[in-house]
CSV table of C-alpha atoms in Angstrom, one decimal:
chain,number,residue,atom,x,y,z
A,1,UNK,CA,-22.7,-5.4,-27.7
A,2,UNK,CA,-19.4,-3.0,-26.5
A,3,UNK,CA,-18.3,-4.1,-23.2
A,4,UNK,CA,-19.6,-1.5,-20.3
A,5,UNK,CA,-17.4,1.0,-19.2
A,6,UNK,CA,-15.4,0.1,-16.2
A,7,UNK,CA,-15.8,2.5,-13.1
A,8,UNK,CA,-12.4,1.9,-10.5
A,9,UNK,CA,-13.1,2.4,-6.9
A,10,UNK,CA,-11.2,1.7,-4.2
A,11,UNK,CA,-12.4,1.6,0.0
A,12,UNK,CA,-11.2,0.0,3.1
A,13,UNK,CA,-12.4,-1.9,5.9
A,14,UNK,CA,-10.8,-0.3,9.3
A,15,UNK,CA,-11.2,-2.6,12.4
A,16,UNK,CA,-9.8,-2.8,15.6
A,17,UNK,CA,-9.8,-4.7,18.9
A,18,UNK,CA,-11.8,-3.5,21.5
A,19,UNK,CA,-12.2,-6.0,24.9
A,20,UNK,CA,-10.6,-8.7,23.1
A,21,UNK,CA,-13.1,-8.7,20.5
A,22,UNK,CA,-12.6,-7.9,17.1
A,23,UNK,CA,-15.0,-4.9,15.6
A,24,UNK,CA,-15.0,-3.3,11.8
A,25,UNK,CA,-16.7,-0.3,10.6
A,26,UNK,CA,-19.3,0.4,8.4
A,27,UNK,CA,-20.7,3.8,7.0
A,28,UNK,CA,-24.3,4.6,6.2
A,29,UNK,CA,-25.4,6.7,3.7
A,30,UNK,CA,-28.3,8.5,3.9
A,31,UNK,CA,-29.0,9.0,0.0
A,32,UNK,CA,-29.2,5.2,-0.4
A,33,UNK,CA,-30.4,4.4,2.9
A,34,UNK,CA,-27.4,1.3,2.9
A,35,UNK,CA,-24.9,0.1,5.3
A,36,UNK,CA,-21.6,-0.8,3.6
A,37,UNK,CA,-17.9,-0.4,3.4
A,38,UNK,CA,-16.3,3.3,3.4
A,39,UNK,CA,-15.3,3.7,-0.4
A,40,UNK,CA,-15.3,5.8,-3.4
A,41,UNK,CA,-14.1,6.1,-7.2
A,42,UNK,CA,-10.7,7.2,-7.9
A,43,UNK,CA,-9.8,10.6,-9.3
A,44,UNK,CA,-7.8,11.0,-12.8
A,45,UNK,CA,-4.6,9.8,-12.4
A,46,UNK,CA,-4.9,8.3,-8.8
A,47,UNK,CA,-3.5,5.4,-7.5
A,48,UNK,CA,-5.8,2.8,-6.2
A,49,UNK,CA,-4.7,2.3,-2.6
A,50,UNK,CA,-4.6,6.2,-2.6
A,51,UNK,CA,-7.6,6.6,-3.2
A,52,UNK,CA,-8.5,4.1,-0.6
A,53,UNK,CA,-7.3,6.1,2.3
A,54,UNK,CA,-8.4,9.3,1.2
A,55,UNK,CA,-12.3,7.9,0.2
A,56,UNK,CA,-12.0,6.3,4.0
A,57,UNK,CA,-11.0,9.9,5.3
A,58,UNK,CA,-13.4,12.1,3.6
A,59,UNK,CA,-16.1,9.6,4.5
A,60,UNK,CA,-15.4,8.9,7.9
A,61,UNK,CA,-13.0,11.6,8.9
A,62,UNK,CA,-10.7,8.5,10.6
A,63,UNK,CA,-7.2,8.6,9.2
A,64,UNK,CA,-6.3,5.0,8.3
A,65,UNK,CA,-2.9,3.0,7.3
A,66,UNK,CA,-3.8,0.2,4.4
A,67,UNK,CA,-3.0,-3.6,5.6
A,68,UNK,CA,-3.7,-6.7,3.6
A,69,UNK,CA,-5.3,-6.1,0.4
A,70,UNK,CA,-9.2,-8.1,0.4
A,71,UNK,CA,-11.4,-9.4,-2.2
A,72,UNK,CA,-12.1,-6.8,-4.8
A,73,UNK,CA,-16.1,-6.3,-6.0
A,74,UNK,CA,-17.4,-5.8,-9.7
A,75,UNK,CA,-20.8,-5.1,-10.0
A,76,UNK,CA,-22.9,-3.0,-12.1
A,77,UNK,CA,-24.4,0.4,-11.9
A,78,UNK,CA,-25.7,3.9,-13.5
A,79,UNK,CA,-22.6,6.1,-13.5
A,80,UNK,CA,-23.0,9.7,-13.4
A,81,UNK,CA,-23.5,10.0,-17.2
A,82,UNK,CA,-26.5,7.6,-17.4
A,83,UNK,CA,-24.7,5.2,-19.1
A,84,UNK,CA,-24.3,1.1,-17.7
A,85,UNK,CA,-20.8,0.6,-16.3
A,86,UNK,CA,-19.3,-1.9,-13.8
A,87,UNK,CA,-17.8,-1.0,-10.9
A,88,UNK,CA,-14.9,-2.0,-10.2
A,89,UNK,CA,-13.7,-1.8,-6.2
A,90,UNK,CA,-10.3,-2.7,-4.6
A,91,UNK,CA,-10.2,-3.0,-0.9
A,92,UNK,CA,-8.0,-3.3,2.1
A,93,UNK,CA,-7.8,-3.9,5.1
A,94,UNK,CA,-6.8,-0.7,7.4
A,95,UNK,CA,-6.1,0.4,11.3
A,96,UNK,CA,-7.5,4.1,12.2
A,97,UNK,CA,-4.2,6.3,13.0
A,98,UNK,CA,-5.9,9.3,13.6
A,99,UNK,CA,-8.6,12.1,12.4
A,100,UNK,CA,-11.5,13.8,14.4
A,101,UNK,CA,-14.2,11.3,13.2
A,102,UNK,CA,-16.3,14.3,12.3
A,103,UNK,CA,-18.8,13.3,9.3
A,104,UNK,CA,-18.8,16.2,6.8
A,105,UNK,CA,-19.8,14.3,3.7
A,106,UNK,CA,-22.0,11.4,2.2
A,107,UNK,CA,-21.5,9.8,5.4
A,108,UNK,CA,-24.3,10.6,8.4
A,109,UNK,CA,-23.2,7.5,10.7
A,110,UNK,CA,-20.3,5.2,11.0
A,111,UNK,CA,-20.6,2.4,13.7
A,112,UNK,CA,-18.3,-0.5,14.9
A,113,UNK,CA,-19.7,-3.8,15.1
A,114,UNK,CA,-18.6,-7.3,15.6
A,115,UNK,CA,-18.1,-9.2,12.5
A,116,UNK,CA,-21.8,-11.5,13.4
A,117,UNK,CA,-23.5,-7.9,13.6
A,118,UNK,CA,-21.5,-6.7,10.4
A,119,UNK,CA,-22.4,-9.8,8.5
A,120,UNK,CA,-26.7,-8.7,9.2
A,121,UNK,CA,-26.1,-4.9,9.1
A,122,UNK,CA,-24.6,-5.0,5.7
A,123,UNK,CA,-27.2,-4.5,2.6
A,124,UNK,CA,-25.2,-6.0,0.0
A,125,UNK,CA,-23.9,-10.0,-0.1
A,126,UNK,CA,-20.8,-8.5,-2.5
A,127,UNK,CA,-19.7,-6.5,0.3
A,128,UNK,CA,-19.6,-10.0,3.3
A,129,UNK,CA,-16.6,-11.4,0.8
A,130,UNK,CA,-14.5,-8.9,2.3
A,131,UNK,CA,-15.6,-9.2,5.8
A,132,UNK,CA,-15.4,-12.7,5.7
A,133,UNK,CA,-11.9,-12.6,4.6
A,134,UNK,CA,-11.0,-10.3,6.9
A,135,UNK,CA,-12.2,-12.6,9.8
A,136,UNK,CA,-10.4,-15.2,8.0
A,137,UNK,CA,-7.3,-13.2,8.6
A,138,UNK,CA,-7.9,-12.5,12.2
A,139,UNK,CA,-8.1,-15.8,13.1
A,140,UNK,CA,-5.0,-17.0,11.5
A,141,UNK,CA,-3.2,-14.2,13.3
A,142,UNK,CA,-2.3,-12.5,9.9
A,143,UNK,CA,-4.5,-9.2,10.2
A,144,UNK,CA,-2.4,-7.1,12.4
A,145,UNK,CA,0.6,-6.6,10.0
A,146,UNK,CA,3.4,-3.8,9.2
A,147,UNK,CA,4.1,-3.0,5.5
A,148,UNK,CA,7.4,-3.3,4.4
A,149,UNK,CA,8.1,-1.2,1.2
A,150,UNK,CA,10.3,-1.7,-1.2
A,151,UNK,CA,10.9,1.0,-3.4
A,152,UNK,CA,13.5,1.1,-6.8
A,153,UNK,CA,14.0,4.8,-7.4
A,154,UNK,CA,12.3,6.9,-9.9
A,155,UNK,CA,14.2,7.4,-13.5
A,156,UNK,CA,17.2,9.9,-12.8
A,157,UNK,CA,19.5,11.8,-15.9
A,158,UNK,CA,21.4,9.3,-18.1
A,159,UNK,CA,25.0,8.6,-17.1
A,160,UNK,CA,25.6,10.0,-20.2
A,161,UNK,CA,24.5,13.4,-19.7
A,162,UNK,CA,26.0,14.1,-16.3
A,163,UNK,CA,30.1,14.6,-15.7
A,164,UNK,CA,30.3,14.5,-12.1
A,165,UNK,CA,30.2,11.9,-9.3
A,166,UNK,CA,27.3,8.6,-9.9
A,167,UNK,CA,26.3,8.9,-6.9
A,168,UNK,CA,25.3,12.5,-7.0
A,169,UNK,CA,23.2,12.2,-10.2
A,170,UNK,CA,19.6,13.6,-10.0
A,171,UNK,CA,15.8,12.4,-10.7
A,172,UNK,CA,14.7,13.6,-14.6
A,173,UNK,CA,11.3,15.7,-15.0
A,174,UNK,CA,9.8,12.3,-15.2
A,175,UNK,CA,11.4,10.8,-11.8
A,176,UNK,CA,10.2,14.0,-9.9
A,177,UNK,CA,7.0,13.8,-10.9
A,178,UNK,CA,6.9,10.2,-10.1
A,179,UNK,CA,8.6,10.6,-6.8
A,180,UNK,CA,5.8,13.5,-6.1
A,181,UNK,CA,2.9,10.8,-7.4
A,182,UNK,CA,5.0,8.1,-4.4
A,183,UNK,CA,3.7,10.5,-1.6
A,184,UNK,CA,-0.5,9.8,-1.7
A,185,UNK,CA,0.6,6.1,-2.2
A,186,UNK,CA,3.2,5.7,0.6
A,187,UNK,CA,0.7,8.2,2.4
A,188,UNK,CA,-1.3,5.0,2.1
A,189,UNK,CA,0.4,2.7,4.1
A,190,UNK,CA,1.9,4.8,6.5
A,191,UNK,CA,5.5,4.3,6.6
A,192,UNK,CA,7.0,5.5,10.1
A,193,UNK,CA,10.6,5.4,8.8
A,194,UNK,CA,12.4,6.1,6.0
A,195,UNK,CA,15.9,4.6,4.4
A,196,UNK,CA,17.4,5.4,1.3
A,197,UNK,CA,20.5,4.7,-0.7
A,198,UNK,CA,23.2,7.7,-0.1
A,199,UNK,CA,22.8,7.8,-4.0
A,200,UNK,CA,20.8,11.4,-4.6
A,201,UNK,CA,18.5,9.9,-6.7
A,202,UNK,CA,17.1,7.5,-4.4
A,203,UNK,CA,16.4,10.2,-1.7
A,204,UNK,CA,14.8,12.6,-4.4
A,205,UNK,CA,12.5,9.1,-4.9
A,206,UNK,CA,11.6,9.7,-1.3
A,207,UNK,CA,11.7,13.6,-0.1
A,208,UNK,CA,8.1,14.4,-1.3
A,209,UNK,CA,6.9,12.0,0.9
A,210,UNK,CA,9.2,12.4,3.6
A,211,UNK,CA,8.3,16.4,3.5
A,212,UNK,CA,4.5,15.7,3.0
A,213,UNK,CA,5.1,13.7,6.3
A,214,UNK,CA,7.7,15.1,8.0
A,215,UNK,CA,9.5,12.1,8.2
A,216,UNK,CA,13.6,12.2,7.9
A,217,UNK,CA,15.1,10.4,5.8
A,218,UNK,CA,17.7,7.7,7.1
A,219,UNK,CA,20.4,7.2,4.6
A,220,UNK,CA,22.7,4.2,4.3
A,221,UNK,CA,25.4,4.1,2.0
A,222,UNK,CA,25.3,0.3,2.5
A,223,UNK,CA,22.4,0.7,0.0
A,224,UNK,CA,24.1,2.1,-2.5
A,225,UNK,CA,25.9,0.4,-6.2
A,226,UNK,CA,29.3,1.4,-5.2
A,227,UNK,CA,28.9,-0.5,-1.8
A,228,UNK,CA,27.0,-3.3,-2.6
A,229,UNK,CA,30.0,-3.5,-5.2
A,230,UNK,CA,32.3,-4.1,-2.1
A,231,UNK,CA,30.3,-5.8,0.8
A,232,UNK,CA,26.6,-7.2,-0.5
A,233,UNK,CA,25.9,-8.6,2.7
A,234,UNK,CA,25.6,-5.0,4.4
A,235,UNK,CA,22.4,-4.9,1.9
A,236,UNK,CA,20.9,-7.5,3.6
A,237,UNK,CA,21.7,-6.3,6.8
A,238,UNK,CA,19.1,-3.4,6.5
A,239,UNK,CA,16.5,-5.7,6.0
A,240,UNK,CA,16.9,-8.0,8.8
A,241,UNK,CA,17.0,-4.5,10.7
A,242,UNK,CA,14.0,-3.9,9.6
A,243,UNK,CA,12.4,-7.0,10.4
A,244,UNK,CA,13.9,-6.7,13.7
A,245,UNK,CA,12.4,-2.7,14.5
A,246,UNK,CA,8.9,-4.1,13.0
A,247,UNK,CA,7.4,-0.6,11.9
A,248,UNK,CA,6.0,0.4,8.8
A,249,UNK,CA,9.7,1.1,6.8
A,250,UNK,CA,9.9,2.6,3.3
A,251,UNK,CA,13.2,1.8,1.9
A,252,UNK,CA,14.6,3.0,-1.7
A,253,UNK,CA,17.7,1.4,-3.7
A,254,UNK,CA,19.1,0.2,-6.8
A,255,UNK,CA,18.6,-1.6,-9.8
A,256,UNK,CA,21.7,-4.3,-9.0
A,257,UNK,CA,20.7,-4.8,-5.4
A,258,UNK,CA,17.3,-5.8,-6.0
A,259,UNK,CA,17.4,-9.1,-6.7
A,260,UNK,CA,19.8,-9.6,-3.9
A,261,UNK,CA,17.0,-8.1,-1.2
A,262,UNK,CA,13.7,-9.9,-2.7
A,263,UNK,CA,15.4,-13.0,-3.1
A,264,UNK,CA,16.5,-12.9,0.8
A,265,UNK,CA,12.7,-11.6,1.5
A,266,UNK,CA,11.2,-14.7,-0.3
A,267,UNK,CA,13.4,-17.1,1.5
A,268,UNK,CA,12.2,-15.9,4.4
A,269,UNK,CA,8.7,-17.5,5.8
A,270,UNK,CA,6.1,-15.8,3.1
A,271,UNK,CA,3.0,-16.9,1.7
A,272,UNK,CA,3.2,-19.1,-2.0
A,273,UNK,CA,2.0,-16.4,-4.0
A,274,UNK,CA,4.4,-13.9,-2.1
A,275,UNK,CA,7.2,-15.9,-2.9
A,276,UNK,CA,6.0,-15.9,-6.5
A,277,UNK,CA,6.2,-12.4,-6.6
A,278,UNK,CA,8.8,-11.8,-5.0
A,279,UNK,CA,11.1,-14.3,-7.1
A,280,UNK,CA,9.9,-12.9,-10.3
A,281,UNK,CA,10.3,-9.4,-9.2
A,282,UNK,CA,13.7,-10.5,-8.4
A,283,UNK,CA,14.4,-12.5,-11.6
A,284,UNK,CA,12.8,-10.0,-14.4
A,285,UNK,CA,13.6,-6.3,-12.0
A,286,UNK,CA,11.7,-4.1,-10.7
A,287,UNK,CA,10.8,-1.0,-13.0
A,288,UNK,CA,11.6,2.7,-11.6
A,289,UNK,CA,9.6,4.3,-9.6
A,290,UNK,CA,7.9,1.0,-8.7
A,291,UNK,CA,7.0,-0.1,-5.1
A,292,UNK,CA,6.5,-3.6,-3.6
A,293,UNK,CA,4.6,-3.4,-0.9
A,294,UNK,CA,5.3,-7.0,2.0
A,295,UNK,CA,2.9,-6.9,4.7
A,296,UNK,CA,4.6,-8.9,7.7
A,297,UNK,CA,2.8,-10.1,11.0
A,298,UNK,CA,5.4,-10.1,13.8
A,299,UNK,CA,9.1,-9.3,14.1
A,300,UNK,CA,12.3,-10.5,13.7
A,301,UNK,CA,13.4,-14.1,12.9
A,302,UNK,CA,9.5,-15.3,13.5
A,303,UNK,CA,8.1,-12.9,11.2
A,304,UNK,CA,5.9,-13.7,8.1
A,305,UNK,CA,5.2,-11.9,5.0
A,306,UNK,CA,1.7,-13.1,4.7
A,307,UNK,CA,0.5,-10.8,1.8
A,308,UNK,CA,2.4,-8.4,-1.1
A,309,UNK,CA,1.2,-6.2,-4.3
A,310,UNK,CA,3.0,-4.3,-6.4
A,311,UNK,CA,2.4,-0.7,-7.6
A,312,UNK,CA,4.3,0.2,-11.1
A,313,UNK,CA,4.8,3.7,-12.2
């Protein structure tokens, strides 16, 4: 028997505190008559936590920035064609940042609950792993977190084909349309600053974004090869910046600073598996265009990254 055909989906928990209490929300549809998680199937070509946010948005109208990733569900259903597939659903966690909250779509009802009212409301026992891990979360004070993003620029022309300064040396077709395909996923997770290597390829990584957002670009030549050349430690010092400002932070570099940066971030106060990640990002490189995604509770010198994931190109 061929295996069934896999369906990806992606959706998000959003929660909040309200009173002190913690609260997430679920979405009813009305052609199922079910209360579950806001979610939907990815488009061609779509990245998974984009798809997230957007599936939360068109079904709930709430804007949402993606936290920790949560359990992921397989399970299996009728997909459009009649044919038996498994579904295949990615979650995260996610805070509302804005939207009207107006239902237009599948959705008739959204409602927050506390997780005990959740935990009966919902019609499916695949969909209480994520809840319960979410709770989980809450309790050890790692749900409320800021992404930090790492980003190693998309591929740019080959030294060999461009004369003038490094530095000024531009993305290829390809890098463009990776850096355009960077926007919906930094869209994701909601970065509220932008740095970038003084190199030009680095910020062409980041201007779609930065446009779609209307975010400026911050650039540091302390990020660049030539300086790192020079003074390495002024690398560093971006990070622990960052760390210190606590806000969601995208920030694009190089190739030879890399290992230099996640090294530092795995030294820091992270979770096992981050550290794995981390360390072997740092040992076997990042690939262009890829992002790493840390999610850190709290700032400064006390701050953790409790969670990572990686998105390649």
């Amino acid at each position: 028997m061929p295996p069934l055909k896999a369906v990806p989906a992606a959706g998000t928990l959003p929660w909040r505190i309200t009173d002190g209490e913690l609260q997430v929300a679920l979405v009813h549809r009305p052609r199922y008559d079910d209360w579950s998680w806001a979610k939907g199937k990815l488009d061609p070509g779509e990245e998974w936590a984009a798809a997230a946010a957007r599936e939360t948005f068109e079904e709930t109208a709430l804007r949402v920035r993606l936290g920790r990733p949560l359990p992921e569900a397989a399970y299996q259903i009728f997909d459009r064609d009649g044919s038996f597939a498994t579904k295949q659903v990615r979650y995260w966690a996610a805070v509302v940042t804005g939207g009207t909250g107006r239902l237009a779509n599948e959705i008739d009802e959204v409602v927050w609950l506390s997780p005990n009212d959740a935990h009966k409301r919902l019609d499916y026992s695949r969909d209480q792993d994520q809840l319960l891990a979410l709770v989980g979360m809450h309790r050890r004070s790692e749900l409320a977190t800021w992404p930090l993003i790492i980003v190693r620029h998309a591929i740019a022309l080959p030294r060999s084909r461009w004369s003038r300064q490094d530095w000024l040396r531009p993305l290829d077709p390809r890098g463009q349309a990776r850096a355009a395909a960077l926007a919906p996923l930094l869209a994701a997770y909601g970065p509220m600053s932008l740095i970038s290597s003084s190199s030009t390829r680095c910020q062409q990584t980041l201007a779609p974004y930065g446009r779609a957002s209307r975010t400026a670009l911050s650039l540091k030549a302390s990020l660049s090869e030539e300086s790192f050349e020079k003074k390495p430690q002024k690398a560093i010092r971006v990070i622990e910046k960052a760390f210190d400002k606590a806000e969601p932070v995208a920030i694009c570099t190089h190739r030879p600073l890399l290992p230099a940066i996640l090294r530092d971030l795995a030294e820091r106060e992270a979770d096992p598996e981050v550290k794995e990640l981390l360390e072997q990002a740092a040992e076997h490189g990042m690939e262009k265009g890829e992002i790493i995604v840390c999610h850190v509770a709290g700032a400064g010198p006390d701050a953790r990254i409790v969670a990572a994931e990686s998105h390649l190109p």
